[in-house]
mmCIF file of C-alpha atoms in Angstrom:
data_model
loop_
_atom_site.group_PDB
_atom_site.id
_atom_site.type_symbol
_atom_site.label_atom_id
_atom_site.label_comp_id
_atom_site.label_asym_id
_atom_site.label_seq_id
_atom_site.Cartn_x
_atom_site.Cartn_y
_atom_site.Cartn_z
ATOM 1 C CA MET A 869 101.703 51.714 -18.435
ATOM 2 C CA GLU A 870 102.318 48.829 -20.735
ATOM 3 C CA GLN A 871 103.328 46.520 -18.158
ATOM 4 C CA GLN A 872 100.485 47.575 -15.897
ATOM 5 C CA ASN A 873 97.996 46.949 -18.963
ATOM 6 C CA LYS A 874 99.514 43.573 -19.263
ATOM 7 C CA LEU A 875 99.196 42.619 -15.567
ATOM 8 C CA LEU A 876 95.663 43.872 -15.707
ATOM 9 C CA THR A 877 94.886 41.698 -18.909
ATOM 10 C CA HIS A 878 96.353 38.654 -17.301
ATOM 11 C CA TYR A 879 94.585 39.178 -14.033
ATOM 12 C CA ALA A 880 91.448 39.532 -16.043
ATOM 13 C CA ALA A 881 91.986 36.389 -17.793
ATOM 14 C CA GLU A 882 92.744 34.634 -14.439
ATOM 15 C CA VAL A 883 89.417 35.931 -12.960
ATOM 16 C CA GLU A 884 87.515 34.495 -15.978
ATOM 17 C CA LYS A 885 89.525 31.400 -15.715
ATOM 18 C CA MET A 886 88.336 31.182 -11.991
ATOM 19 C CA THR A 887 84.766 32.246 -12.776
ATOM 20 C CA LEU A 888 84.398 29.798 -15.527
ATOM 21 C CA LEU A 889 85.954 26.918 -13.309
ATOM 22 C CA GLU A 890 83.483 27.690 -10.371
ATOM 23 C CA GLU A 891 80.477 27.766 -12.478
ATOM 24 C CA ARG A 892 81.363 24.419 -14.148
ATOM 25 C CA HIS A 893 81.647 22.947 -10.550
ATOM 26 C CA ARG A 894 78.493 24.646 -9.374
ATOM 27 C CA LEU A 895 76.825 23.184 -12.625
ATOM 28 C CA SER A 896 78.434 19.617 -11.867
ATOM 29 C CA GLU A 897 76.868 19.859 -8.404
ATOM 30 C CA GLU A 898 73.374 20.742 -9.560
ATOM 31 C CA LEU A 899 73.744 17.747 -12.263
ATOM 32 C CA HIS A 900 74.606 15.225 -9.741
ATOM 33 C CA ASP A 901 72.251 16.409 -6.895
ATOM 34 C CA THR A 902 69.208 16.512 -8.995
ATOM 35 C CA LEU A 903 69.673 13.259 -11.564
ATOM 36 C CA GLY A 904 71.003 11.463 -9.009
ATOM 37 C CA HIS A 905 68.026 11.947 -6.778
ATOM 38 C CA SER A 906 65.923 11.479 -9.746
ATOM 39 C CA PHE A 907 67.170 8.608 -11.186
ATOM 40 C CA ILE A 908 66.928 6.654 -7.429
ATOM 41 C CA SER A 909 63.220 7.217 -7.332
ATOM 42 C CA LEU A 910 63.145 5.913 -11.018
ATOM 43 C CA ILE A 911 65.207 2.995 -10.580
ATOM 44 C CA MET A 912 63.593 1.893 -7.637
ATOM 45 C CA SER A 913 60.057 2.023 -9.017
ATOM 46 C CA LEU A 914 61.221 0.347 -12.163
ATOM 47 C CA ASP A 915 62.416 -2.478 -10.008
ATOM 48 C CA ALA A 916 59.005 -2.616 -8.508
ATOM 49 C CA ALA A 917 57.427 -2.809 -11.584
ATOM 50 C CA ILE A 918 59.768 -5.557 -13.178
ATOM 51 C CA ALA A 919 58.741 -7.792 -9.968
ATOM 52 C CA LEU A 920 54.949 -7.295 -10.780
ATOM 53 C CA LEU A 921 55.290 -7.672 -14.717
ATOM 54 C CA ASP A 922 54.257 -11.341 -14.919
ATOM 55 C CA HIS A 923 51.874 -11.166 -11.953
ATOM 56 C CA LYS A 924 49.928 -7.750 -12.152
ATOM 57 C CA PRO A 925 50.234 -6.113 -15.757
ATOM 58 C CA ALA A 926 47.564 -3.741 -15.128
ATOM 59 C CA GLU A 927 49.439 -2.345 -11.919
ATOM 60 C CA VAL A 928 52.586 -2.295 -13.710
ATOM 61 C CA LYS A 929 50.912 -0.085 -16.810
ATOM 62 C CA ASP A 930 49.849 2.308 -13.666
ATOM 63 C CA ARG A 931 53.110 2.499 -12.262
ATOM 64 C CA LEU A 932 54.616 3.069 -15.672
ATOM 65 C CA ASN A 933 52.287 5.832 -16.407
ATOM 66 C CA ARG A 934 53.294 7.282 -13.221
ATOM 67 C CA LEU A 935 56.929 6.937 -14.066
ATOM 68 C CA ARG A 936 56.464 8.745 -17.198
ATOM 69 C CA GLU A 937 55.129 11.632 -15.366
ATOM 70 C CA LEU A 938 58.062 11.620 -12.685
ATOM 71 C CA ALA A 939 60.312 11.584 -15.715
ATOM 72 C CA GLU A 940 58.639 14.689 -17.363
ATOM 73 C CA ARG A 941 58.516 16.569 -13.973
ATOM 74 C CA ASN A 942 62.444 15.694 -13.700
ATOM 75 C CA LEU A 943 62.882 17.136 -17.048
ATOM 76 C CA ASN A 944 61.252 20.457 -16.131
ATOM 77 C CA GLU A 945 63.240 20.692 -12.859
ATOM 78 C CA MET A 946 66.427 20.607 -14.983
ATOM 79 C CA ARG A 947 64.853 23.418 -17.273
ATOM 80 C CA ASN A 948 63.924 25.273 -14.075
ATOM 81 C CA ILE A 949 67.307 25.400 -12.567
ATOM 82 C CA VAL A 950 68.840 26.262 -15.974
ATOM 83 C CA HIS A 951 66.410 29.156 -15.892
ATOM 84 C CA GLU A 952 66.867 30.309 -12.200
ATOM 85 C CA MET A 953 70.621 30.158 -12.513
ATOM 86 C CA GLY A 954 70.535 33.432 -14.849
ATOM 87 C CA ASP A 955 67.180 34.833 -12.721
ATOM 88 C CA GLU A 956 67.175 35.556 -9.201
ATOM 89 C CA GLY A 957 63.545 35.933 -8.818
ATOM 90 C CA GLU A 958 61.476 34.709 -6.057
ATOM 91 C CA SER A 959 60.344 31.082 -5.770
ATOM 92 C CA ASN A 960 58.439 29.630 -3.234
ATOM 93 C CA LEU A 961 60.798 27.558 -1.117
ATOM 94 C CA TYR A 962 58.206 25.648 1.068
ATOM 95 C CA GLN A 963 56.022 24.681 -1.991
ATOM 96 C CA GLN A 964 59.109 23.519 -3.463
ATOM 97 C CA ILE A 965 59.930 21.264 -0.438
ATOM 98 C CA GLU A 966 56.298 20.062 -0.203
ATOM 99 C CA THR A 967 56.524 18.981 -3.885
ATOM 100 C CA LEU A 968 59.831 17.206 -3.380
ATOM 101 C CA ALA A 969 58.407 15.390 -0.131
ATOM 102 C CA PHE A 970 55.108 14.362 -2.063
ATOM 103 C CA ASN A 971 57.055 12.821 -5.009
ATOM 104 C CA PHE A 972 59.575 11.111 -2.784
ATOM 105 C CA ARG A 973 56.608 9.632 -0.583
ATOM 106 C CA ILE A 974 54.513 8.392 -3.853
ATOM 107 C CA HIS A 975 57.367 6.951 -5.998
ATOM 108 C CA THR A 976 59.174 5.169 -2.740
ATOM 109 C CA GLY A 977 56.390 4.454 -0.451
ATOM 110 C CA THR A 978 58.758 6.212 2.371
ATOM 111 C CA ASP A 979 56.986 7.930 4.957
ATOM 112 C CA VAL A 980 57.808 11.780 4.939
ATOM 113 C CA VAL A 981 56.808 14.112 7.797
ATOM 114 C CA LEU A 982 57.637 17.747 7.187
ATOM 115 C CA ASN A 983 57.643 20.751 10.024
ATOM 116 C CA LEU A 984 58.202 24.007 8.116
ATOM 117 C CA SER A 985 58.192 26.877 10.407
ATOM 118 C CA GLY A 986 59.110 30.626 10.232
ATOM 119 C CA THR A 987 58.181 33.285 7.670
ATOM 120 C CA GLU A 988 60.064 32.571 4.487
ATOM 121 C CA PRO A 989 61.994 35.291 3.017
ATOM 122 C CA ALA A 990 63.138 35.701 -0.664
ATOM 123 C CA LEU A 991 65.941 33.698 -0.715
ATOM 124 C CA ARG A 992 68.761 33.841 -3.467
ATOM 125 C CA PHE A 993 68.833 31.002 -6.043
ATOM 126 C CA GLN A 994 72.095 29.383 -4.470
ATOM 127 C CA ALA A 995 70.351 29.483 -0.900
ATOM 128 C CA ARG A 996 67.406 27.748 -2.157
ATOM 129 C CA GLN A 997 68.895 25.077 -4.034
ATOM 130 C CA THR A 998 71.564 24.595 -1.239
ATOM 131 C CA ILE A 999 68.611 23.717 0.823
ATOM 132 C CA LEU A 1000 66.674 21.610 -1.620
ATOM 133 C CA ARG A 1001 70.088 19.687 -2.481
ATOM 134 C CA VAL A 1002 70.673 18.951 0.932
ATOM 135 C CA ILE A 1003 67.288 17.426 1.408
ATOM 136 C CA GLN A 1004 67.600 15.381 -1.841
ATOM 137 C CA GLU A 1005 70.861 14.069 -0.957
ATOM 138 C CA SER A 1006 69.819 13.349 2.535
ATOM 139 C CA PHE A 1007 66.623 11.286 1.598
ATOM 140 C CA THR A 1008 68.476 9.499 -1.399
ATOM 141 C CA ASN A 1009 71.050 8.269 1.349
ATOM 142 C CA ALA A 1010 68.343 7.324 3.730
ATOM 143 C CA LEU A 1011 66.869 4.975 1.282
ATOM 144 C CA LYS A 1012 69.959 3.898 -0.416
ATOM 145 C CA HIS A 1013 72.354 3.364 2.045
ATOM 146 C CA GLY A 1014 70.024 3.065 5.342
ATOM 147 C CA LYS A 1015 66.869 1.335 3.782
ATOM 148 C CA ALA A 1016 65.033 4.072 5.919
ATOM 149 C CA THR A 1017 61.220 3.604 5.926
ATOM 150 C CA GLN A 1018 60.674 6.881 7.856
ATOM 151 C CA LEU A 1019 61.951 10.629 7.407
ATOM 152 C CA HIS A 1020 61.199 13.662 9.257
ATOM 153 C CA LEU A 1021 62.246 16.908 8.165
ATOM 154 C CA GLU A 1022 62.115 20.242 10.173
ATOM 155 C CA LEU A 1023 63.041 23.379 8.519
ATOM 156 C CA ARG A 1024 63.076 26.578 11.033
ATOM 157 C CA LEU A 1025 63.775 30.089 9.409
ATOM 158 C CA SER A 1026 64.463 32.663 12.036
ATOM 159 C CA GLU A 1027 65.264 35.972 11.601
ATOM 160 C CA THR A 1028 68.973 35.452 11.223
ATOM 161 C CA HIS A 1029 69.416 32.059 10.432
ATOM 162 C CA VAL A 1030 68.307 28.824 8.487
ATOM 163 C CA HIS A 1031 68.097 25.534 10.422
ATOM 164 C CA LEU A 1032 67.492 22.467 8.839
ATOM 165 C CA PHE A 1033 67.496 18.744 10.342
ATOM 166 C CA ILE A 1034 66.504 15.677 8.812
ATOM 167 C CA ARG A 1035 66.132 12.510 10.610
ATOM 168 C CA ASN A 1036 65.630 9.047 9.243
ATOM 169 C CA ASN A 1037 65.171 5.311 10.978
ATOM 170 C CA GLY A 1038 67.409 3.699 8.471
ATOM 171 C CA LYS A 1039 70.284 1.544 9.479
ATOM 172 C CA PRO A 1040 73.054 3.542 11.560
ATOM 173 C CA ILE A 1041 76.027 4.814 9.781
ATOM 174 C CA ASN A 1042 79.180 2.545 11.201
ATOM 175 C CA ARG A 1043 81.723 4.593 9.391
ATOM 176 C CA LEU A 1044 80.891 8.008 7.884
ATOM 177 C CA GLU A 1045 82.504 8.288 4.557
ATOM 178 C CA TYR A 1046 82.368 11.460 2.547
ATOM 179 C CA GLY A 1047 81.907 10.954 -1.052
ATOM 180 C CA PHE A 1048 80.993 13.234 -3.878
ATOM 181 C CA GLY A 1049 77.386 13.783 -3.105
ATOM 182 C CA LEU A 1050 78.093 14.431 0.751
ATOM 183 C CA THR A 1051 81.210 16.647 0.212
ATOM 184 C CA ALA A 1052 79.318 18.450 -2.512
ATOM 185 C CA MET A 1053 76.387 19.026 0.098
ATOM 186 C CA LYS A 1054 78.825 19.908 2.853
ATOM 187 C CA GLN A 1055 80.721 22.641 0.475
ATOM 188 C CA ARG A 1056 77.371 24.303 -0.458
ATOM 189 C CA VAL A 1057 76.676 24.927 3.257
ATOM 190 C CA GLU A 1058 80.188 25.825 3.999
ATOM 191 C CA HIS A 1059 79.978 28.482 1.157
ATOM 192 C CA LEU A 1060 77.007 30.039 2.528
ATOM 193 C CA GLY A 1061 79.169 30.638 5.973
ATOM 194 C CA GLY A 1062 77.231 27.824 7.618
ATOM 195 C CA THR A 1063 77.935 24.101 8.810
ATOM 196 C CA LEU A 1064 76.519 20.823 8.148
ATOM 197 C CA SER A 1065 77.035 17.636 10.577
ATOM 198 C CA VAL A 1066 75.906 13.944 10.329
ATOM 199 C CA SER A 1067 75.179 11.770 13.255
ATOM 200 C CA SER A 1068 73.841 8.314 13.989
ATOM 201 C CA GLU A 1069 72.511 6.310 16.948
ATOM 202 C CA ALA A 1070 72.159 2.707 17.124
ATOM 203 C CA GLY A 1071 69.626 1.000 19.648
ATOM 204 C CA THR A 1072 65.860 -0.113 19.682
ATOM 205 C CA ASP A 1073 65.121 3.175 17.757
ATOM 206 C CA PRO A 1074 67.612 4.072 15.534
ATOM 207 C CA VAL A 1075 68.105 7.704 14.442
ATOM 208 C CA THR A 1076 70.604 9.353 11.799
ATOM 209 C CA GLU A 1077 70.333 12.948 11.515
ATOM 210 C CA VAL A 1078 71.756 15.360 8.967
ATOM 211 C CA SER A 1079 71.831 19.171 10.273
ATOM 212 C CA CYS A 1080 72.789 22.360 8.785
ATOM 213 C CA GLN A 1081 72.656 25.816 9.593
ATOM 214 C CA PHE A 1082 73.871 29.102 7.929
ATOM 215 C CA PRO A 1083 73.126 32.765 8.513
ATOM 216 C CA LEU A 1084 70.759 34.837 6.019
ATOM 217 C CA GLU A 1085 73.036 37.883 5.673
ATOM 218 C CA GLY A 1086 73.858 37.886 1.896
ATOM 219 C CA VAL A 1087 71.394 35.373 0.894
ATOM 220 C CA ILE A 1088 67.950 37.514 1.024
ATOM 221 C CA LEU A 1089 66.832 39.428 -2.127
ATOM 222 C CA HIS A 1090 65.086 42.361 -0.031
ATOM 223 C CA VAL A 1091 63.831 43.163 3.210
ATOM 224 C CA GLN A 1092 60.343 41.682 3.632
ATOM 225 C CA ASN A 1093 57.612 43.996 4.577
#
């Protein structure tokens, strides 16, 4: 009995350690994805403001005011993430995507087209965040690495699966490398039992596409009426 208790204590300690490591990894992914996306937008907007500083001070002032609003929204987003991590309450995913796309369009000048279809179920926090982070990372990479000017996002929610496609007209990828952001994005989707792939085609109308899908089983809070 004493030996059993020791083994159970050791097991409980190992489980706690694994849980803490998993949570720390999840937090690092959230911080990377959220802050990385936000800072790219801030940096690009600041670069544009600096370039205009000597010639159009009034426009620069307007840009700086909008940047302050963006920074405040990013702070609120971080607070919401911390809150939602401990709360599996419902959230409007479509509205979050529309807000994300609107802010990206406003602060980077990139043309973003959305196609959201299907009835939105009440998804758990992890599933919602996976979708949002895949979108953010794809948008950021398209602009940062591909210099894209157009983005097209298609999200299809069927009765059994989530299907997400993000296409851009940026510079084609010659050699795909999985850095921290892309690796974290892929791991998020695979953790939900799904797949993620990146393809790129050159030509007159180059297209780079990020596509992912994962099953809804296990990530819905309750059955919709």
